PDB file of C-alpha atoms in Angstrom:
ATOM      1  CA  UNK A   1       2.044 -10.735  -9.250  1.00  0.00           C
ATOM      2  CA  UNK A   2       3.901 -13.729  -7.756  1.00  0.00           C
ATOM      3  CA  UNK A   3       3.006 -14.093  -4.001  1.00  0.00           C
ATOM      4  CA  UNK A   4       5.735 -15.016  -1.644  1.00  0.00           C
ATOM      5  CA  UNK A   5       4.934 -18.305   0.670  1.00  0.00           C
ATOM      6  CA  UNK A   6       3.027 -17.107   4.214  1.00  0.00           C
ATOM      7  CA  UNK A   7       6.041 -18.408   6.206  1.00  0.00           C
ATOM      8  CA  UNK A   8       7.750 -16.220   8.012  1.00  0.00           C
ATOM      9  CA  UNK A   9       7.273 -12.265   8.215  1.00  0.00           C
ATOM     10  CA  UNK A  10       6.494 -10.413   4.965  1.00  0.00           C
ATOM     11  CA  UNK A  11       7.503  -6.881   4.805  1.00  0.00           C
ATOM     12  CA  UNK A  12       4.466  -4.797   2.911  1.00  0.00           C
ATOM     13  CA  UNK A  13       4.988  -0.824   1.633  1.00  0.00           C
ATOM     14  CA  UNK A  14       1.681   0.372   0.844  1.00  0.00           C
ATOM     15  CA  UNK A  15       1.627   3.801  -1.167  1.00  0.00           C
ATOM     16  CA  UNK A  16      -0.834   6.380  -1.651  1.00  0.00           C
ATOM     17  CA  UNK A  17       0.310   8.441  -4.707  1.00  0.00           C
ATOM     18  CA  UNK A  18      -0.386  12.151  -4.868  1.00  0.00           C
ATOM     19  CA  UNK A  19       1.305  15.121  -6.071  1.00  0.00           C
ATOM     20  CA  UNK A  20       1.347  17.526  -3.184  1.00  0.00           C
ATOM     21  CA  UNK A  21       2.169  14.292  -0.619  1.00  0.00           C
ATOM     22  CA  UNK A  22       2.778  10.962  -1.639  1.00  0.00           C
ATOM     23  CA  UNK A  23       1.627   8.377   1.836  1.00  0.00           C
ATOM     24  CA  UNK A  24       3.853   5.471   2.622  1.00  0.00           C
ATOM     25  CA  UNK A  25       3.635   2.666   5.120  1.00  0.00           C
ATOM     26  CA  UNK A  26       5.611  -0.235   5.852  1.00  0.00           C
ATOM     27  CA  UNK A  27       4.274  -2.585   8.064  1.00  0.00           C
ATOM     28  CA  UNK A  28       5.324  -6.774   8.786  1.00  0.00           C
ATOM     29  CA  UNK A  29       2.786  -9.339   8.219  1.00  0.00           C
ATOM     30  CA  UNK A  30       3.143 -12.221  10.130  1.00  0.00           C
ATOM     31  CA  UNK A  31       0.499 -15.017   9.731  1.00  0.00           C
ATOM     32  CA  UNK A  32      -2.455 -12.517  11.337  1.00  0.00           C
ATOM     33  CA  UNK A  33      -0.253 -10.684  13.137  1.00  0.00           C
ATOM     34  CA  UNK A  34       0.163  -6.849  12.210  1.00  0.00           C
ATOM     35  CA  UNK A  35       3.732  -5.183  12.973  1.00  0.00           C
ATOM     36  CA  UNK A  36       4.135  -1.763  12.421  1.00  0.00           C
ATOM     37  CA  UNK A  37       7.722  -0.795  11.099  1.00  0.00           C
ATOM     38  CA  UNK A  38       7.496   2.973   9.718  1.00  0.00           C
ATOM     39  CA  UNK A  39       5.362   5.465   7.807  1.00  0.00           C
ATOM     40  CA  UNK A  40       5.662   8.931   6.347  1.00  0.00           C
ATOM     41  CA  UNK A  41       4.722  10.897   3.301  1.00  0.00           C
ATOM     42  CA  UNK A  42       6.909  12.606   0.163  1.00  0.00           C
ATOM     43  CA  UNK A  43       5.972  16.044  -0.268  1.00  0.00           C
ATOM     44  CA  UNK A  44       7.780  17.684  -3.154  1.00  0.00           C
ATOM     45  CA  UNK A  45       8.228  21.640  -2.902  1.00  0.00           C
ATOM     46  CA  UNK A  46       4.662  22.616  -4.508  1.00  0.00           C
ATOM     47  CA  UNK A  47       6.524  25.268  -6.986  1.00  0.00           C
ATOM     48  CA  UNK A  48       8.719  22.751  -8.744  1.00  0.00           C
ATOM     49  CA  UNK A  49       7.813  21.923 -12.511  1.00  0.00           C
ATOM     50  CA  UNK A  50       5.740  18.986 -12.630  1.00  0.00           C
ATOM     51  CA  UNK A  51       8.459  16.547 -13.760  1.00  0.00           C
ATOM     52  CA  UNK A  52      10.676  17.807 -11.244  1.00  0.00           C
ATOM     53  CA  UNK A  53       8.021  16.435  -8.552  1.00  0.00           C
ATOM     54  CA  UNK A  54       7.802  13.329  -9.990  1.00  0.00           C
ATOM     55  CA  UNK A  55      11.294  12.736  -9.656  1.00  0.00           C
ATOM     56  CA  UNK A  56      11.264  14.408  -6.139  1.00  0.00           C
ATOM     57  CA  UNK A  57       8.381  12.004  -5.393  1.00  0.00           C
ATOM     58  CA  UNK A  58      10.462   8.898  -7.260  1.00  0.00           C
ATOM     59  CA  UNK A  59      13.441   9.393  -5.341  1.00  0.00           C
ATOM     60  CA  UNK A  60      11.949  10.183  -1.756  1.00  0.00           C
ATOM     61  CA  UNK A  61      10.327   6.106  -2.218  1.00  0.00           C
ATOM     62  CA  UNK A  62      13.398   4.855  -3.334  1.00  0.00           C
ATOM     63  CA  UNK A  63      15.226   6.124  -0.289  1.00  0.00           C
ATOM     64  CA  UNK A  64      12.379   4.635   1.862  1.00  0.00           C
ATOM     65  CA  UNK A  65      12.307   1.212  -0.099  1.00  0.00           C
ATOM     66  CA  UNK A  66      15.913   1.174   0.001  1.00  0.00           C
ATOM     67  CA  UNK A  67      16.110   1.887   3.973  1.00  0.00           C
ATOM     68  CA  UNK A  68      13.138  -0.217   4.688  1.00  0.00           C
ATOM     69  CA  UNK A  69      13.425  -3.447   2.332  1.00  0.00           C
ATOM     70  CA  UNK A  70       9.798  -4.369   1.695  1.00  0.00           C
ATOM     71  CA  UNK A  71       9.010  -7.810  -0.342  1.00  0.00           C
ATOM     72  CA  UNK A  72       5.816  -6.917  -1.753  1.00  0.00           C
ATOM     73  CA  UNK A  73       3.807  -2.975  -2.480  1.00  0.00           C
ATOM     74  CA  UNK A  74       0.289  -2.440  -2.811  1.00  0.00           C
ATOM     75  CA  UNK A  75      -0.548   0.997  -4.401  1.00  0.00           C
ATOM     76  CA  UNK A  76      -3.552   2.575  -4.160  1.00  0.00           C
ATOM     77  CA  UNK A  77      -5.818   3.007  -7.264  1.00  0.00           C
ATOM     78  CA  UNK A  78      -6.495   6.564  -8.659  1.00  0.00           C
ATOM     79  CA  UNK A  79      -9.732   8.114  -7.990  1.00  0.00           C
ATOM     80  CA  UNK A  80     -11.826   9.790 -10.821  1.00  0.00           C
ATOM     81  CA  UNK A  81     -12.961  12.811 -10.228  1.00  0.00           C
ATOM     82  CA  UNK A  82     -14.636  15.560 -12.113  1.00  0.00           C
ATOM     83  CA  UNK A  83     -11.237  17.436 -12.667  1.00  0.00           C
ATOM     84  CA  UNK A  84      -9.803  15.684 -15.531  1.00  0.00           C
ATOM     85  CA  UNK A  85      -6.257  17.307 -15.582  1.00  0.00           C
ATOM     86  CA  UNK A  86      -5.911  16.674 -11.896  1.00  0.00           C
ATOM     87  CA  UNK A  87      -6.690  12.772 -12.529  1.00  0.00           C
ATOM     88  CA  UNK A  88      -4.031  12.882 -14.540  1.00  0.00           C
ATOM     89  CA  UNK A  89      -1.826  14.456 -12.969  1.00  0.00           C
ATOM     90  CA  UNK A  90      -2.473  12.196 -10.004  1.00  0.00           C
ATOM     91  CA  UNK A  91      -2.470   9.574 -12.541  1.00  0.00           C
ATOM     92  CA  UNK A  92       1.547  10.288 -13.169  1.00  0.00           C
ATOM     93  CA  UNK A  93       1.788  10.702  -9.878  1.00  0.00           C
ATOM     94  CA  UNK A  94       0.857   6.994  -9.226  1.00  0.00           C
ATOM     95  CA  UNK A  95       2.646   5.523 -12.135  1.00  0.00           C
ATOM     96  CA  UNK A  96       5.867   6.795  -9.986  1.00  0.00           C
ATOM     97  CA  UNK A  97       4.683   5.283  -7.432  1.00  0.00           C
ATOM     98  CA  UNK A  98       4.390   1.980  -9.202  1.00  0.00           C
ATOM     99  CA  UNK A  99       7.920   2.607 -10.710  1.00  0.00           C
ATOM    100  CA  UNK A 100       9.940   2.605  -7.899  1.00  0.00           C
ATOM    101  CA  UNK A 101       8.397  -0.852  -5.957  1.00  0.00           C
ATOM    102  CA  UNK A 102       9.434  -2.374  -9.647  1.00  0.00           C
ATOM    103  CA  UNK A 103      12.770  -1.067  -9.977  1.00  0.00           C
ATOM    104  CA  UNK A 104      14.031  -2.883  -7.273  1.00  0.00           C
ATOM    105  CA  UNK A 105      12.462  -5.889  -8.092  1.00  0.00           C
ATOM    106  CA  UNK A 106       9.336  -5.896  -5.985  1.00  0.00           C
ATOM    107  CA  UNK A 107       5.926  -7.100  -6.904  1.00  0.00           C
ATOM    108  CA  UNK A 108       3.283  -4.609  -7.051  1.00  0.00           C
ATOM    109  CA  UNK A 109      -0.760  -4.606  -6.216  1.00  0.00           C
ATOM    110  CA  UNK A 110      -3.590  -2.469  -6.957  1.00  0.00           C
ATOM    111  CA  UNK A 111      -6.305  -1.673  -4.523  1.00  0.00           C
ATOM    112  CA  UNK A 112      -9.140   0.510  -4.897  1.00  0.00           C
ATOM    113  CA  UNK A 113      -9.757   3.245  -2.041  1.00  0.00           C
ATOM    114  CA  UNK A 114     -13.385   1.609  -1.892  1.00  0.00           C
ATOM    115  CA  UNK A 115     -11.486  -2.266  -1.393  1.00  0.00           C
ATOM    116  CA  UNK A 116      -9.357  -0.569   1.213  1.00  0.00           C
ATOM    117  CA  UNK A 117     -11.769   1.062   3.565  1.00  0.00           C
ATOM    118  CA  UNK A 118     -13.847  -2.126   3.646  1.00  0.00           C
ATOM    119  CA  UNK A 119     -11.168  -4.178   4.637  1.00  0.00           C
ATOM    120  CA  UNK A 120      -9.986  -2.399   7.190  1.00  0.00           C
ATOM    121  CA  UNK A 121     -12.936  -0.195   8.644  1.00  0.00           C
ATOM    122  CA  UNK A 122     -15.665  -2.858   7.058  1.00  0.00           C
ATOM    123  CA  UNK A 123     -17.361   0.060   5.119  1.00  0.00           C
ATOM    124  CA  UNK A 124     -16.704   0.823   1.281  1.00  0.00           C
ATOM    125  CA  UNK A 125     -17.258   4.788   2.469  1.00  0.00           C
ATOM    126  CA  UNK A 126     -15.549   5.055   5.827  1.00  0.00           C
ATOM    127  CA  UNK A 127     -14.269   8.322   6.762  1.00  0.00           C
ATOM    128  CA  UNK A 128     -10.604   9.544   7.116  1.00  0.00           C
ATOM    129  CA  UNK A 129     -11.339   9.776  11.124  1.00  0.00           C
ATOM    130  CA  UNK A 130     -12.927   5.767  10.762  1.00  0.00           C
ATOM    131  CA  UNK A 131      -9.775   4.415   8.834  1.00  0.00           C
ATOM    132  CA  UNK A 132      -7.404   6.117  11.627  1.00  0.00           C
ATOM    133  CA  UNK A 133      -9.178   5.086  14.633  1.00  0.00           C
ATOM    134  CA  UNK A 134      -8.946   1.212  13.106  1.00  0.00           C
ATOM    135  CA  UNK A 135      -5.054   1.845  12.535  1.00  0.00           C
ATOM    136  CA  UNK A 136      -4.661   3.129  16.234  1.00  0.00           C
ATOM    137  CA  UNK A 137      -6.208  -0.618  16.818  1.00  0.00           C
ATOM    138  CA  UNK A 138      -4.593  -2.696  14.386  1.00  0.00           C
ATOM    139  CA  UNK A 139      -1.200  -1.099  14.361  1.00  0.00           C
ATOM    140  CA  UNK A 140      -0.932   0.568  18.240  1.00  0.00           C
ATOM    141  CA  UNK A 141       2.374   1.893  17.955  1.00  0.00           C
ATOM    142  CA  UNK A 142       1.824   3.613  14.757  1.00  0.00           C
ATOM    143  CA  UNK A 143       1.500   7.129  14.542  1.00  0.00           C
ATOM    144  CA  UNK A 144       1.428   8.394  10.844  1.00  0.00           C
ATOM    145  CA  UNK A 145       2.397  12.094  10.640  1.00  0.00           C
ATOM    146  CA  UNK A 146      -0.565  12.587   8.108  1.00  0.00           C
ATOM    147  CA  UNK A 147      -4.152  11.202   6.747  1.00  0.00           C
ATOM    148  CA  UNK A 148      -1.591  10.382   3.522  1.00  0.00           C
ATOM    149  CA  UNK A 149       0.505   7.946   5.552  1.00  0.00           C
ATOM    150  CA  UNK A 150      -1.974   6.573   7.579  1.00  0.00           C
ATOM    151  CA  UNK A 151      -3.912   5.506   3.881  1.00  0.00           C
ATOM    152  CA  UNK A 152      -0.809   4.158   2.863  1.00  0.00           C
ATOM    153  CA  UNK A 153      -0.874   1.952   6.441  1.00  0.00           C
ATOM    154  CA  UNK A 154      -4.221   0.968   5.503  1.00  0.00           C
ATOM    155  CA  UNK A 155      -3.275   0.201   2.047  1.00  0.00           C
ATOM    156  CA  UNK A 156      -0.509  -2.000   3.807  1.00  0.00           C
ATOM    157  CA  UNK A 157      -2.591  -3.730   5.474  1.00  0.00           C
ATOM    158  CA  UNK A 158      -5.524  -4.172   2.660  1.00  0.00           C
ATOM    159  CA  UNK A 159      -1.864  -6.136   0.893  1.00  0.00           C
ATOM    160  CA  UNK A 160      -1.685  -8.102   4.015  1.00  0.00           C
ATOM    161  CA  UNK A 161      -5.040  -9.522   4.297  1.00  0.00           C
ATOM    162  CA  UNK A 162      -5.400 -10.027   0.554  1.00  0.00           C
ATOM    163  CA  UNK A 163      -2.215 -11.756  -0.303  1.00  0.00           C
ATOM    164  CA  UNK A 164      -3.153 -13.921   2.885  1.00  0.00           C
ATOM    165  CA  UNK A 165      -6.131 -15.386   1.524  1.00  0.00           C
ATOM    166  CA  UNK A 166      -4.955 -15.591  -2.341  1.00  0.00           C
ATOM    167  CA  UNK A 167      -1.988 -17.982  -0.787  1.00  0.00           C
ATOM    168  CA  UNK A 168      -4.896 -19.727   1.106  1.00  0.00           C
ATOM    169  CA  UNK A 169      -6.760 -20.392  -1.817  1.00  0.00           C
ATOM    170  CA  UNK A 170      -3.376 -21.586  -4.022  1.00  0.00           C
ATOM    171  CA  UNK A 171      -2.462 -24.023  -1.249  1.00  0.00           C
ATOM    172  CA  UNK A 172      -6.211 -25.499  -0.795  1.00  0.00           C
ATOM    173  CA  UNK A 173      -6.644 -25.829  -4.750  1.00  0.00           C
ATOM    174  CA  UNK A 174      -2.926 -27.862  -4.900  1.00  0.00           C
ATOM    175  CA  UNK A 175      -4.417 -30.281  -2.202  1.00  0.00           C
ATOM    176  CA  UNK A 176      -7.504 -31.030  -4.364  1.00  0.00           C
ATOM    177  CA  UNK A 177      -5.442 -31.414  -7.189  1.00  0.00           C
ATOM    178  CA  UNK A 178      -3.134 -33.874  -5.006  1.00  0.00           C
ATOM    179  CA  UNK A 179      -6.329 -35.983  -3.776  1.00  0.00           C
ATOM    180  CA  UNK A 180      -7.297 -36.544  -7.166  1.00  0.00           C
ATOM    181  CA  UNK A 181      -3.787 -38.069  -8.322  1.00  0.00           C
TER     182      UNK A 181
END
């Protein structure tokens, strides 16, 4: 994944992949400043074959990343549970949701729901109610329709926060190299 420079305003779509209802959030990134711009959910008609809602879920993101123009999408990892077919399922479900970002040329990262809650409640196990009472903080005017779109704000925002201090890092180890020309 090839971070763009901090400058400027970075549109972020975070995803949260699932069969039933796949989360999305699009927020702006601004230095530390959080800017909500829109959030919703795909939620493919439950009796469709299964590769009919993966393509239900593929094309509901690709009308949101083509209305929305993000630069960068952070997707979250797939829990393991004791259901093995549903893993997998959810498993397709997420490989969608990695397809789309990359078909129109978007760089995609990977966050694990444990990575998530701690960087935006603090806690590694934070409740559903936690993460949503941090969004109403971090991003006031947002208002996701569903727990699904408000984890895909706070996968947004994991993106933000992460790609920050990766660029950070970058720039600090190019002016060590520089001092030692």
């Amino acid at each position: 994944m090839t971070a763009l420079p901090i400058r400027g305003p970075v549109r972020i779509i975070g995803i949260d992949p699932g069969l039933r209802r796949t989360g999305w959030g699009v927020i702006e990134a601004d230095g530390n400043r959080l800017i909500y711009v829109a959030c919703g959910s795909v939620e493919p008609p439950n009796d469709l074959p299964l590769a009919s809602r993966l393509l239900a879920i593929h094309e509901g993101l690709a009308s949101v990343l083509s209305d929305h123009q993000p630069m960068e999408a952070a997707v979250e990892q797939t829990f393991v549970n004791k259901d093995g077919v549903a893993t997998l399922k959810l498993g397709q479900a997420r490989g969608v949701a990695m397809l789309a970002p990359a078909m129109f040329g978007i760089s995609v990262a990977e966050y694990a729901p444990n990575q998530v809650k701690k960087t935006v409640v603090g806690a590694g196990h934070a409740e559903k109610a936690q993460i949503a009472m941090m969004l109403k903080i971090l991003l006031p005017k947002a208002d996701p329709p569903s727990a699904d779109a408000a984890d895909a704000l706070a996968i947004a925002i994991t993106h933000a926060h992460h790609r920050q201090s990766t660029a950070l890092r970058l720039k600090v180890a190019s002016l060590s190299d520089v001092r030692h020309i």
